[in-house]
Structures are given as structure tokens and as C-alpha cells.
Coordinates of C-alpha atoms and ligand atoms in Angstrom, one line a residue:
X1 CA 42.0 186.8 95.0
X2 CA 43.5 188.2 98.6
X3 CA 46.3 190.4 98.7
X4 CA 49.1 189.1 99.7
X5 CA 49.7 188.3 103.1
X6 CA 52.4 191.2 104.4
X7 CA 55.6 190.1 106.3
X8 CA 56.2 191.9 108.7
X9 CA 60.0 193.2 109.2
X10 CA 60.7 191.3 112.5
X11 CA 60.1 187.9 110.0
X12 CA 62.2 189.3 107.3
X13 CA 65.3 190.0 109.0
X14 CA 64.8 186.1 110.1
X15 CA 64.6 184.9 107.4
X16 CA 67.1 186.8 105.3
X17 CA 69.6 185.4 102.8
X18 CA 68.8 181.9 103.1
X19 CA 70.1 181.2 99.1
X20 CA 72.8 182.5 96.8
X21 CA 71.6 184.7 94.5
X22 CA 71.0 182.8 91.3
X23 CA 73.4 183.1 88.2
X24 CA 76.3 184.1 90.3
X25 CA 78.4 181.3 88.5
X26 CA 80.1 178.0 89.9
X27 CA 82.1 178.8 92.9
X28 CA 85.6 177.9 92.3
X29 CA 85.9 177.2 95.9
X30 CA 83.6 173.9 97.4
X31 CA 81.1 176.2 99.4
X32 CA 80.5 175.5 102.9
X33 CA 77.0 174.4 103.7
X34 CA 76.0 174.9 107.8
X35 CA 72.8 174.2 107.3
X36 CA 71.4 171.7 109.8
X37 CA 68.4 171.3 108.5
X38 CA 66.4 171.5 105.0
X39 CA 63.2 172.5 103.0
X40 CA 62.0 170.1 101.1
X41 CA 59.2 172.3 99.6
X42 CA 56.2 169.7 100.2
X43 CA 55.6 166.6 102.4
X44 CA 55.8 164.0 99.7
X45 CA 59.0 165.4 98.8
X46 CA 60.2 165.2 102.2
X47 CA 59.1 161.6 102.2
X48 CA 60.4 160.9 99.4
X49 CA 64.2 161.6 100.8
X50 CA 63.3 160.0 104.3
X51 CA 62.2 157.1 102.8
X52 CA 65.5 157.0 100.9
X53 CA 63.4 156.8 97.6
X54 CA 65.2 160.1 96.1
X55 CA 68.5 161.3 97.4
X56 CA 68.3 164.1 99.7
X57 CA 69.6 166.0 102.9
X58 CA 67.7 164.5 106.4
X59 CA 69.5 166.3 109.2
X60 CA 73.1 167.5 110.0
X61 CA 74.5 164.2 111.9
X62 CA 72.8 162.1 109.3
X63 CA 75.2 164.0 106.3
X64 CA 75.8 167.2 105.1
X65 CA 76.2 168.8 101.4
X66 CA 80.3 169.6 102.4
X67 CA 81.1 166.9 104.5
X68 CA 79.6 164.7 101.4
X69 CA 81.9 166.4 99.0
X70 CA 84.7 165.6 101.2
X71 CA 83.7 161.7 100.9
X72 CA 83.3 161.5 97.6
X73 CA 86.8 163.4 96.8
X74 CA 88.6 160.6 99.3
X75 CA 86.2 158.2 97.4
X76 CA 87.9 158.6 94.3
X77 CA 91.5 159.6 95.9
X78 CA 91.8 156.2 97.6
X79 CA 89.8 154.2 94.4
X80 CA 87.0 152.6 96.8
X81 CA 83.2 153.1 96.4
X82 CA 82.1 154.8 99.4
X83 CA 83.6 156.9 102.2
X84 CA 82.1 157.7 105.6
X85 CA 83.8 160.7 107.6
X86 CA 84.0 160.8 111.3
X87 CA 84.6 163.4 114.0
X88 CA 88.3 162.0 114.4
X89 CA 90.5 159.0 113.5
X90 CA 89.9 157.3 116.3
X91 CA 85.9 157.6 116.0
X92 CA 86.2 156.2 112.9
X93 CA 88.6 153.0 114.1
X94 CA 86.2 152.7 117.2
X95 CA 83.3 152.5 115.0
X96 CA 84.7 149.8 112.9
X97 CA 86.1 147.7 115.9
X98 CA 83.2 147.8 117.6
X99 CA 81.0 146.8 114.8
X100 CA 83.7 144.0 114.0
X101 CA 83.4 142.8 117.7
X102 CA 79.5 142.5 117.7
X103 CA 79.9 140.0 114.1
X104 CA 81.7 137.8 117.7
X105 CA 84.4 136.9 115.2
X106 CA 88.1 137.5 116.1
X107 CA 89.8 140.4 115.2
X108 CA 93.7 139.8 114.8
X109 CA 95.5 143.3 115.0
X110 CA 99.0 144.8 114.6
X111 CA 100.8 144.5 118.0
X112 CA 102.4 148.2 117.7
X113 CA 99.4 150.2 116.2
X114 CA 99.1 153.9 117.4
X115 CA 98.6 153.8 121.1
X116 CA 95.2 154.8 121.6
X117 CA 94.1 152.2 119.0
X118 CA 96.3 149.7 121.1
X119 CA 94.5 150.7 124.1
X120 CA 90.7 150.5 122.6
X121 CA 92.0 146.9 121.3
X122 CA 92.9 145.9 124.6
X123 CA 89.7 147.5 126.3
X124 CA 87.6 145.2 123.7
X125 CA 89.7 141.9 125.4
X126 CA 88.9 143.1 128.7
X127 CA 85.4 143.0 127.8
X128 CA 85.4 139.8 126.4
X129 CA 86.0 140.2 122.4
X130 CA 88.9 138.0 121.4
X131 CA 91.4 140.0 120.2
X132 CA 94.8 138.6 119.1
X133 CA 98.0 140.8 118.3
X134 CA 100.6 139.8 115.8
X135 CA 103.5 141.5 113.8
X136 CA 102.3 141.9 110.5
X137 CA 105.6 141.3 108.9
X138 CA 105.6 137.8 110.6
X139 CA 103.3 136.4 107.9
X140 CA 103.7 132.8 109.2
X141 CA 102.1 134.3 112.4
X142 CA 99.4 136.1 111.3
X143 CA 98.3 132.4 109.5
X144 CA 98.5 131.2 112.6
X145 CA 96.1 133.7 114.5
X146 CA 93.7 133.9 112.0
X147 CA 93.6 130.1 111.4
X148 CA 93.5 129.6 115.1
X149 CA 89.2 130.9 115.1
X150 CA 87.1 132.3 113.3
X151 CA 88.2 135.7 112.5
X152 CA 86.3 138.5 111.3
X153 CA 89.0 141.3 110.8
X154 CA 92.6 141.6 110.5
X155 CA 93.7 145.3 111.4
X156 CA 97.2 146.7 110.4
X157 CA 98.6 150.3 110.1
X158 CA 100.5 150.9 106.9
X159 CA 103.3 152.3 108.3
X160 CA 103.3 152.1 112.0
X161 CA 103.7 154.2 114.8
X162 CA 105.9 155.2 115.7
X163 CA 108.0 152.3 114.6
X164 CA 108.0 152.9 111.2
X165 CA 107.3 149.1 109.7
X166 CA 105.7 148.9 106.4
X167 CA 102.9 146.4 105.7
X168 CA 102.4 144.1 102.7
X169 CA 99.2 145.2 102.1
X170 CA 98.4 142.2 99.1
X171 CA 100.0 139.7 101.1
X172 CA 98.2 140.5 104.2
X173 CA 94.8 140.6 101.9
X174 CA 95.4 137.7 100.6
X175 CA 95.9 135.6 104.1
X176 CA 92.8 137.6 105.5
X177 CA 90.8 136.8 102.4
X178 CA 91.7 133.2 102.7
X179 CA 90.4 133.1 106.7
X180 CA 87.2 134.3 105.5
X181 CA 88.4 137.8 107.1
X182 CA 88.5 141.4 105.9
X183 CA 91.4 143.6 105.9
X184 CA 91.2 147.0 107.8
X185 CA 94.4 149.2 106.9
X186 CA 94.9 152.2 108.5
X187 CA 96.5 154.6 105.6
X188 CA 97.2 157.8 108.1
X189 CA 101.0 157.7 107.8
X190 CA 100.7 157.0 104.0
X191 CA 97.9 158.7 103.1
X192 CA 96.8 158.4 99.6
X193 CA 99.6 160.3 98.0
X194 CA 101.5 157.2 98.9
X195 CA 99.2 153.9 99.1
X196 CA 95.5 152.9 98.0
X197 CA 95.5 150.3 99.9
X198 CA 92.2 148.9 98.2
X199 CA 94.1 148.6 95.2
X200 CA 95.9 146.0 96.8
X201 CA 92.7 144.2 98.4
X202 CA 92.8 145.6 101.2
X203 CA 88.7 146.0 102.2
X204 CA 88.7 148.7 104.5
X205 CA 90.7 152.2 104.2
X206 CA 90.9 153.9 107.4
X207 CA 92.3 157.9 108.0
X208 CA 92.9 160.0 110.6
X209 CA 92.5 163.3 108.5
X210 CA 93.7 165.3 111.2
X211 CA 97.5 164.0 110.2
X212 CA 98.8 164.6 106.4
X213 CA 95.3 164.7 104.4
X214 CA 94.4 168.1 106.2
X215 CA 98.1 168.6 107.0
X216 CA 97.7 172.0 108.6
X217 CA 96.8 170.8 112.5
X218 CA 94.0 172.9 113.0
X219 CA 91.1 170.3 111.9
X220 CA 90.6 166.7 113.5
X221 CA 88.5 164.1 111.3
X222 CA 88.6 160.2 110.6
X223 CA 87.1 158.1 107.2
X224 CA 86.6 154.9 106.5
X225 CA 86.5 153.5 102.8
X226 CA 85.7 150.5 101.1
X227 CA 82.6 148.7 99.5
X228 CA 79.2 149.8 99.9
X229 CA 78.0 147.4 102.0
X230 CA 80.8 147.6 104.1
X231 CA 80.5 151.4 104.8
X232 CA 76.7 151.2 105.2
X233 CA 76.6 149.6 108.3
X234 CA 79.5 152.3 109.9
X235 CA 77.3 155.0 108.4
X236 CA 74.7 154.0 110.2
X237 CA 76.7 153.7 113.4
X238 CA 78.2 157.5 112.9
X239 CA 74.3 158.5 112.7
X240 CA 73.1 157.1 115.8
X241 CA 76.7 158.0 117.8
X242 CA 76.4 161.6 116.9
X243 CA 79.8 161.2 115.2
X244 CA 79.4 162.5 112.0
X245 CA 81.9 165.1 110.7
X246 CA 80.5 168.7 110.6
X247 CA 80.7 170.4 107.3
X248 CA 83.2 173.6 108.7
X249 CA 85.9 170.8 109.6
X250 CA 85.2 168.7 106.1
X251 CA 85.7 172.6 104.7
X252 CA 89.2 173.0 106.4
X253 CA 90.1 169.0 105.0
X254 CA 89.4 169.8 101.3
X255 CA 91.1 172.8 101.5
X256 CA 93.9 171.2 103.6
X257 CA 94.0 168.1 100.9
X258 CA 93.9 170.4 97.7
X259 CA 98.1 170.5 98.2
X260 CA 98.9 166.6 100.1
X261 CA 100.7 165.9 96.7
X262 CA 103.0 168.4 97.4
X263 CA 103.5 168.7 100.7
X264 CA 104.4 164.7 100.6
X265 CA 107.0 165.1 98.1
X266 CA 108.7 167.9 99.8
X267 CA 108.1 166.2 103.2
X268 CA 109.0 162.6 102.2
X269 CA 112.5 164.1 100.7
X270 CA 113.0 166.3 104.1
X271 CA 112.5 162.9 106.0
X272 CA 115.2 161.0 104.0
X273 CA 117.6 163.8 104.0
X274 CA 117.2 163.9 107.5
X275 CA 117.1 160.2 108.2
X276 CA 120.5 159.4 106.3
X277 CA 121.9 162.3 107.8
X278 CA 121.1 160.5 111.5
X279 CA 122.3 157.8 110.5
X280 CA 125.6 159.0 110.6
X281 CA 125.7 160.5 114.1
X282 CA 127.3 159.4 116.5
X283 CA 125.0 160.3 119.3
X284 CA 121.9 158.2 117.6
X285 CA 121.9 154.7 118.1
X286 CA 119.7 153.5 116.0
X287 CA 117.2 155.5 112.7
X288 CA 114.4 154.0 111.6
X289 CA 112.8 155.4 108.0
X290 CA 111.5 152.9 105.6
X291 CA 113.6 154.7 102.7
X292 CA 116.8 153.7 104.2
X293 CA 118.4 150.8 102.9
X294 CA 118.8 149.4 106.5
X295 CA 114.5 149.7 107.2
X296 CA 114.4 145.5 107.4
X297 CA 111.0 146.3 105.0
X298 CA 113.0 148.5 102.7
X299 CA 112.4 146.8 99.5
X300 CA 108.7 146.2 100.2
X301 CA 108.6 150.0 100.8
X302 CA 109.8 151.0 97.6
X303 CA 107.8 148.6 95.9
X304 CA 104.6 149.9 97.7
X305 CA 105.5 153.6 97.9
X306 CA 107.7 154.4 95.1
X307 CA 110.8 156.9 95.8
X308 CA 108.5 158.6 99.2
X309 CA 109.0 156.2 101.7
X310 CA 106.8 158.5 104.3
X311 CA 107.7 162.2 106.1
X312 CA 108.4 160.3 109.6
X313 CA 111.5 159.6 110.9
X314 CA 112.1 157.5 114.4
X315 CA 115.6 157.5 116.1
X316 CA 117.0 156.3 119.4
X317 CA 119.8 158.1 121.4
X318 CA 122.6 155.9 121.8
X319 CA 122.5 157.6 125.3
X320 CA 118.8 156.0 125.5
X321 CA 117.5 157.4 128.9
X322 CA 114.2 159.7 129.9
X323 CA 116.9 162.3 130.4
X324 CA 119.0 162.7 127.4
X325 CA 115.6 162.6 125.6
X326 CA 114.0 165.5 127.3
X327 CA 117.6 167.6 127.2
X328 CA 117.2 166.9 123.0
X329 CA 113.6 167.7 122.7
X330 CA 113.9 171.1 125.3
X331 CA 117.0 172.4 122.9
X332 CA 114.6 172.3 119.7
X333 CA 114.2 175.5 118.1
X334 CA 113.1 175.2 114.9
X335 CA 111.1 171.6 115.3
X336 CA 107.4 172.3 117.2
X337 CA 107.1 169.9 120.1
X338 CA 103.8 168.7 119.3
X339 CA 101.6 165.0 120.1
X340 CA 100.9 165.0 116.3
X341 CA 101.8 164.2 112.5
X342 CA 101.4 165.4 109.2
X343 CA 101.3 169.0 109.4
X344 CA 103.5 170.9 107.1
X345 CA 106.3 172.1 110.1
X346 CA 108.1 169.8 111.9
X347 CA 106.9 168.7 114.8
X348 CA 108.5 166.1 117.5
X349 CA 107.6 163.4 119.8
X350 CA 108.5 161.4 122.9
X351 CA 106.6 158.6 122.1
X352 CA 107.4 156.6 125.8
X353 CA 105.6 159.9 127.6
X354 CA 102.8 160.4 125.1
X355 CA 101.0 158.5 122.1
X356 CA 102.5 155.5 123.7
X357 CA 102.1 156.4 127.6
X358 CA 99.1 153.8 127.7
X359 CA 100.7 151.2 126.6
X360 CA 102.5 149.0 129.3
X361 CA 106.6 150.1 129.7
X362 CA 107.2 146.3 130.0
X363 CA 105.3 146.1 126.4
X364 CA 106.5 149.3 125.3
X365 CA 109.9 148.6 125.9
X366 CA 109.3 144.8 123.9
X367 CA 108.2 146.7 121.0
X368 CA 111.2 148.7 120.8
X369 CA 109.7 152.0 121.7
X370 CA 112.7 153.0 124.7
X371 CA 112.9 156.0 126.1
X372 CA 115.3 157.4 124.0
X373 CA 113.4 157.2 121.1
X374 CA 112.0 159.9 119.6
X375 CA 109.4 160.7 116.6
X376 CA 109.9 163.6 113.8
X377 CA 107.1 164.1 112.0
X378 CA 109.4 166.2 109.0
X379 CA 107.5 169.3 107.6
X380 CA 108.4 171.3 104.2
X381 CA 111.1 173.7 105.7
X382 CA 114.0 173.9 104.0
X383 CA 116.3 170.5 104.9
X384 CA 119.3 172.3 106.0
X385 CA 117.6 174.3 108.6
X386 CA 115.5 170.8 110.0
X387 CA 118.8 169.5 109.9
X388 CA 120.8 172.3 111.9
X389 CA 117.9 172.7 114.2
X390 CA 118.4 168.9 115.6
X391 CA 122.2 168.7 115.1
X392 CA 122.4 171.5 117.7
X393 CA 120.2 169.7 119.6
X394 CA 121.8 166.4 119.8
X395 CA 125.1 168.4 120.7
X396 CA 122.9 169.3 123.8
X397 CA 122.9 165.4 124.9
Ligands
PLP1 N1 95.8 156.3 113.3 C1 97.1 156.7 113.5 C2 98.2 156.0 112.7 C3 97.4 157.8 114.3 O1 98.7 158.2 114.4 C4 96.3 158.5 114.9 C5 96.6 159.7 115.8 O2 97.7 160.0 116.1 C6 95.0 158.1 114.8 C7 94.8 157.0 114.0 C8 93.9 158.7 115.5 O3 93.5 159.8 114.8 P1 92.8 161.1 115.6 O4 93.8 161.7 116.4 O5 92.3 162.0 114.4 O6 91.7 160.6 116.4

């Protein structure tokens, strides 16, 4: 027998501290796995996982021991099979639309969808996909477009934004089902403290974790849920696009998620208070919160949702210029002006200058999205100083 072969220091230090130290318990805490790459220990093993004959880690972009936790916790969260995580929201919608467009079916999409999903939709007609917009509540309508061709996918937001309308996420199955179509709902403003939208039929669950799922704005990330053999072909697709969510940012999300059931309840209740208060000033024209008795999907929203109608709240000024809008947004204090939702502070919005600044004024403007409309995305302060902070503001207009 040799002696063992000495390592010399320079090769140590390298290769220090690769494991845990064994018997150190379970850690309480999901650990965070960097690691780009693994050691399979021999070559049949490693064949063995690349030839997806034993389950196994291939290469960061290709999945990754956190990011995987993360999927299987909004697996079970939003009751589907499989989850695939993306680098952001919008990867994850781009991913899905463009593997939609290539089955050269139509896809039939809510006309007032978050703006940069408008514009992608619009890019994809430009190109030649055929691309029809509807509004979801028009039921009739959306018989109509996806009876009109062959349609592959019927694409809705659960609550839209910024307008605030509130799907029928069975109904809407059921016509897509019928056309031969799937249904895509984007959850974001729901999230699944609110809606499992597969529950319901719906066949795709889209999130943009960056909003209420991480709920602390420092993390952007995107999933898509449904069937198995739906999600296999966009984890496929996140492989070869390099869009795969690295495991520091899954790390954030599950820690982020581990309170979404409180931080809805508190921010759902904020939005209300908030919303009814509007309602009865006399320098808003108009308040739009599905858990107001006026929202025209009111009903549906507490049949859907329960008592939390959703944490965002959209209001015109009666005075419904560019103007009065900035002069309410600049004499914020409290409120963050920020181009996001779903973080625990309160942020605002000018939806005309930013998530909707794409989207034709003429369109805009036909939506209902003027420019005295602004979004508040309500956090878990306490309601009297949310309150106070725009009360002083709208005495600024
Ligand atoms: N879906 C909705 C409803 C959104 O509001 C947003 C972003 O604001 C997105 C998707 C896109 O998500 P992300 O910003 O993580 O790409």
C-alpha cells in the first residue's frame, strides 16, 4: 500500500468547507445552496442524473436545491403540481406567451393587463401572432374571440392593474375549456392568500414574486404553476434562456412568503379602510376597490376572495389633470412613491407616467386609466396614519 498522497496547503485552503459538518441537526431555516455546480462521486452516477434516470442537480440555470424548495412550497401554496420560477414576472409571462404563440393558435388576452404584459402582447401582433384583447367580465365577448379561431390561450389577471377588475376565474375556465383553450391567470395582485386559481380550473398560475409573495421590494422573481406537462415545456424554455431564478433571490422569497398571510390581512383591511374613506372625499372623483359595494364585480369578489378584497386601491381626482396628480403624489410623506406593489409600506403610483406609459394615451385614456388616477399599493402601517398622510395630501390639490 502507498502512503497517502499529501495535499499540499495551497489545495486545502481551496478546497475548504465544502459540507456542513454532519449531525449538526435540521436547520430551522431553508439553507441557501450557491452551489453552481455538483459532485456526483462517479460517472455512472453522474449519468444517471443527466440522463434523468435518478433525480439529481445538473447545473445552476438548469435548477438549484433552494430555488426548488421555493417551487415546491408555491406548489402546494397554490394546489397545482409543478412550479417553475423565473428571474422576474415578466420572464415568466414571456416564456408562456411565447411558447403559446409558437402552438400558432390565438391567444385572446385581457385588454387592461399590467402594461409591460400589454406591450409584449402587442409586440407578438406586430410580429404576426394573432392576438385578440377582450374584457374578461364581458363573457359574451370573450365567446366571441375565442370562437372566432382556433385559440390556444386565454390570458387574464385576477385583479387588474391598475383598474382593479376581478375575474371569474371558473367561468372564464369553463369558456376556455370549451374552445379547446387553456387558461393563464396571472395571481400577482391576489396572490395565494387570496385565490388558487387552479382550484377553479384555471390551467396556468402565473406570479410576479417581486409583488406581495416576497412583499419586502428587495427581490424580483416570476412562477408559473399548473400541470406537469404544462410546466415541462417552460422549464425547458427557462433552461435554454438563462432565466432560471438563482437560489439567493428564491432565499429572500421564502423568507419574504413565511408572513404573506399576515401581511394580506393587515393590508387588505388598510386598503378598505382607506378606500371607503375616499370614497367620501370630495376631491376624488371616482375609488375603485373590489371590497366596495360600488366595485361593478363586488359580489364576484367576495365570493372569490372572501372578506380581503386585495391591498390596492385606485382613485381619480375629481380635478383629473397631469397637474393636480403630481401636486398629490409630491405632498406624500408617509406613502413611498414607488413603480411597485406588494411590499409591506405603502407605496404610490401614477399609472398614466409609468406602468402604463407604453400603452397608447388614446387607449389608456379608453381604459379608464386618466391622468388623475392614481394607484396605492396599501402597506401594514397603522390605518390612521395612511389615512392622514393622503388626506393632507389631497388638501394640497
Ligand atoms: N404581473 C403583474 C400584475 C404586475 O403588476 C407585474 C409588475 O408590476 C408583473 C406581472 C411583472 O412582474 P415583474 O416586475 O416581477 O417582472
Amino acid at each position: 500500500m502507498g502512503e497517502a498522497r499529501r495535499i499540499h496547503f495551497g489545495s486545502r485552503v481551496v478546497r475548504a468547507a465544502r459540507e456542513l459538518p454532519a449531525g449538526a441537526g435540521i436547520p430551522n431555516v431553508l439553507p441557501l445552496v450557491q452551489s453552481v455546480a455538483f459532485d456526483y462521486g462517479s460517472m455512472r452516477e453522474q449519468d444517471a442524473i443527466f440522463g434523468k434516470e435518478r433525480p439529481g442537480w445538473v447545473y445552476g440555470r438548469y435548477g438549484t436545491p433552494t430555488t426548488a424548495a421555493l417551487e415546491h412550497a408555491l406548489a402546494a401554496l397554490d394546489e397545482v403540481e409543478e412550479v417553475v420560477c423565473f428571474v422576474s414576472g415578466m420572464a415568466a409571462i414571456a416564456a408562456l406567451l411565447d411558447i403559446a404563440r409558437e402552438g400558432r393558435g390565438r391567444i385572446v388576452a385581457q385588454e387592461d393587463t399590467y402594461g409591460s404584459t400589454r406591450s409584449l402582447l402587442e409586440r407578438l401582433r406586430a410580429e404576426g401572432a394573432d392576438v385578440a384583447f377582450v374584457d374578461p367580465t364581458d363573457h359574451r365577448g370573450v365567446q366571441r374571440a375565442l370562437a372566432e379561431r382556433d385559440t390556444t390561450l386565454l390570458y387574464v389577471e385576477a385583479i387588474s392593474n391598475p383598474l382593479l377588475r376581478v375575474v371569474d376565474v371558473a367561468a372564464l375556465a369553463e369558456l376556455a375549456h370549451r374552445a379547446g383553450a387553456r387558461l393563464a391567470v396571472d395571481a400577482t395582485f391576489a396572490s395565494p392568500a387570496l385565490l388558487r386559481p387552479a382550484g377553479l380550473g384555471a390551467d396556468l398560475v402565473l406570479h410576479s414574486l417581486t409583488k406581495y409573495i416576497n412583499g419586502h421590494g428587495d427581490v424580483m422573481g416570476g412562477s408559473v404553476g399548473g400541470r406537469r406537462e404544462q410546466i415541462s415545456p417552460l422549464r425547458d424554455r427557462v433552461t435554454s434562456d438563462g432565466a432560471y431564478l438563482p437560489p439567493h433571490e428564491a432565499w429572500l422569497v421564502v423568507r419574504g412568503m413565511r408572513t404573506l398571510e399576515l401581511r394580506m390581512g393587515r393590508q387588505c383591511a388598510n386598503a378598505l379602510a382607506l378606500a371607503t374613506h375616499l370614497a367620501a372625499q370630495p376631491k376624488v372623483a371616482r375609488v375603485i376597490h373590489p371590497g366596495l359595494e360600488s366595485h361593478p364585480q363586488h359580489e364576484l369578489a367576495r365570493a372569490q376572495f372572501g372578506e380581503r378584497c386585495g391591498a390596492v386601491v385606485t382613485f381619480a381626482l375629481r380635478d383629473d389633470t397631469r397637474d393636480a396628480a403630481y401636486r398629490f403624489l409630491d405632498a406624500l410623506e408617509l406613502a413611498a412613491s414607488a413603480t411597485t406593489v406588494g411590499d409591506l409600506y405603502t407605496e404610490v403610483l401614477h399609472p398614466a407616467t409609468s406602468s402604463h406609459r407604453m400603452v397608447a394615451p388614446a387607449e389608456r385614456e379608453r381604459m379608464g386609466i386618466t391622468d388623475g388616477t392614481v394607484r396605492v399599493s396599501v402597506g401594514i402601517e397603522d390605518p390612521y396614519d395612511i389615512v392622514a398622510d393622503l388626506d393632507a395630501a389631497l388638501a394640497r390639490v
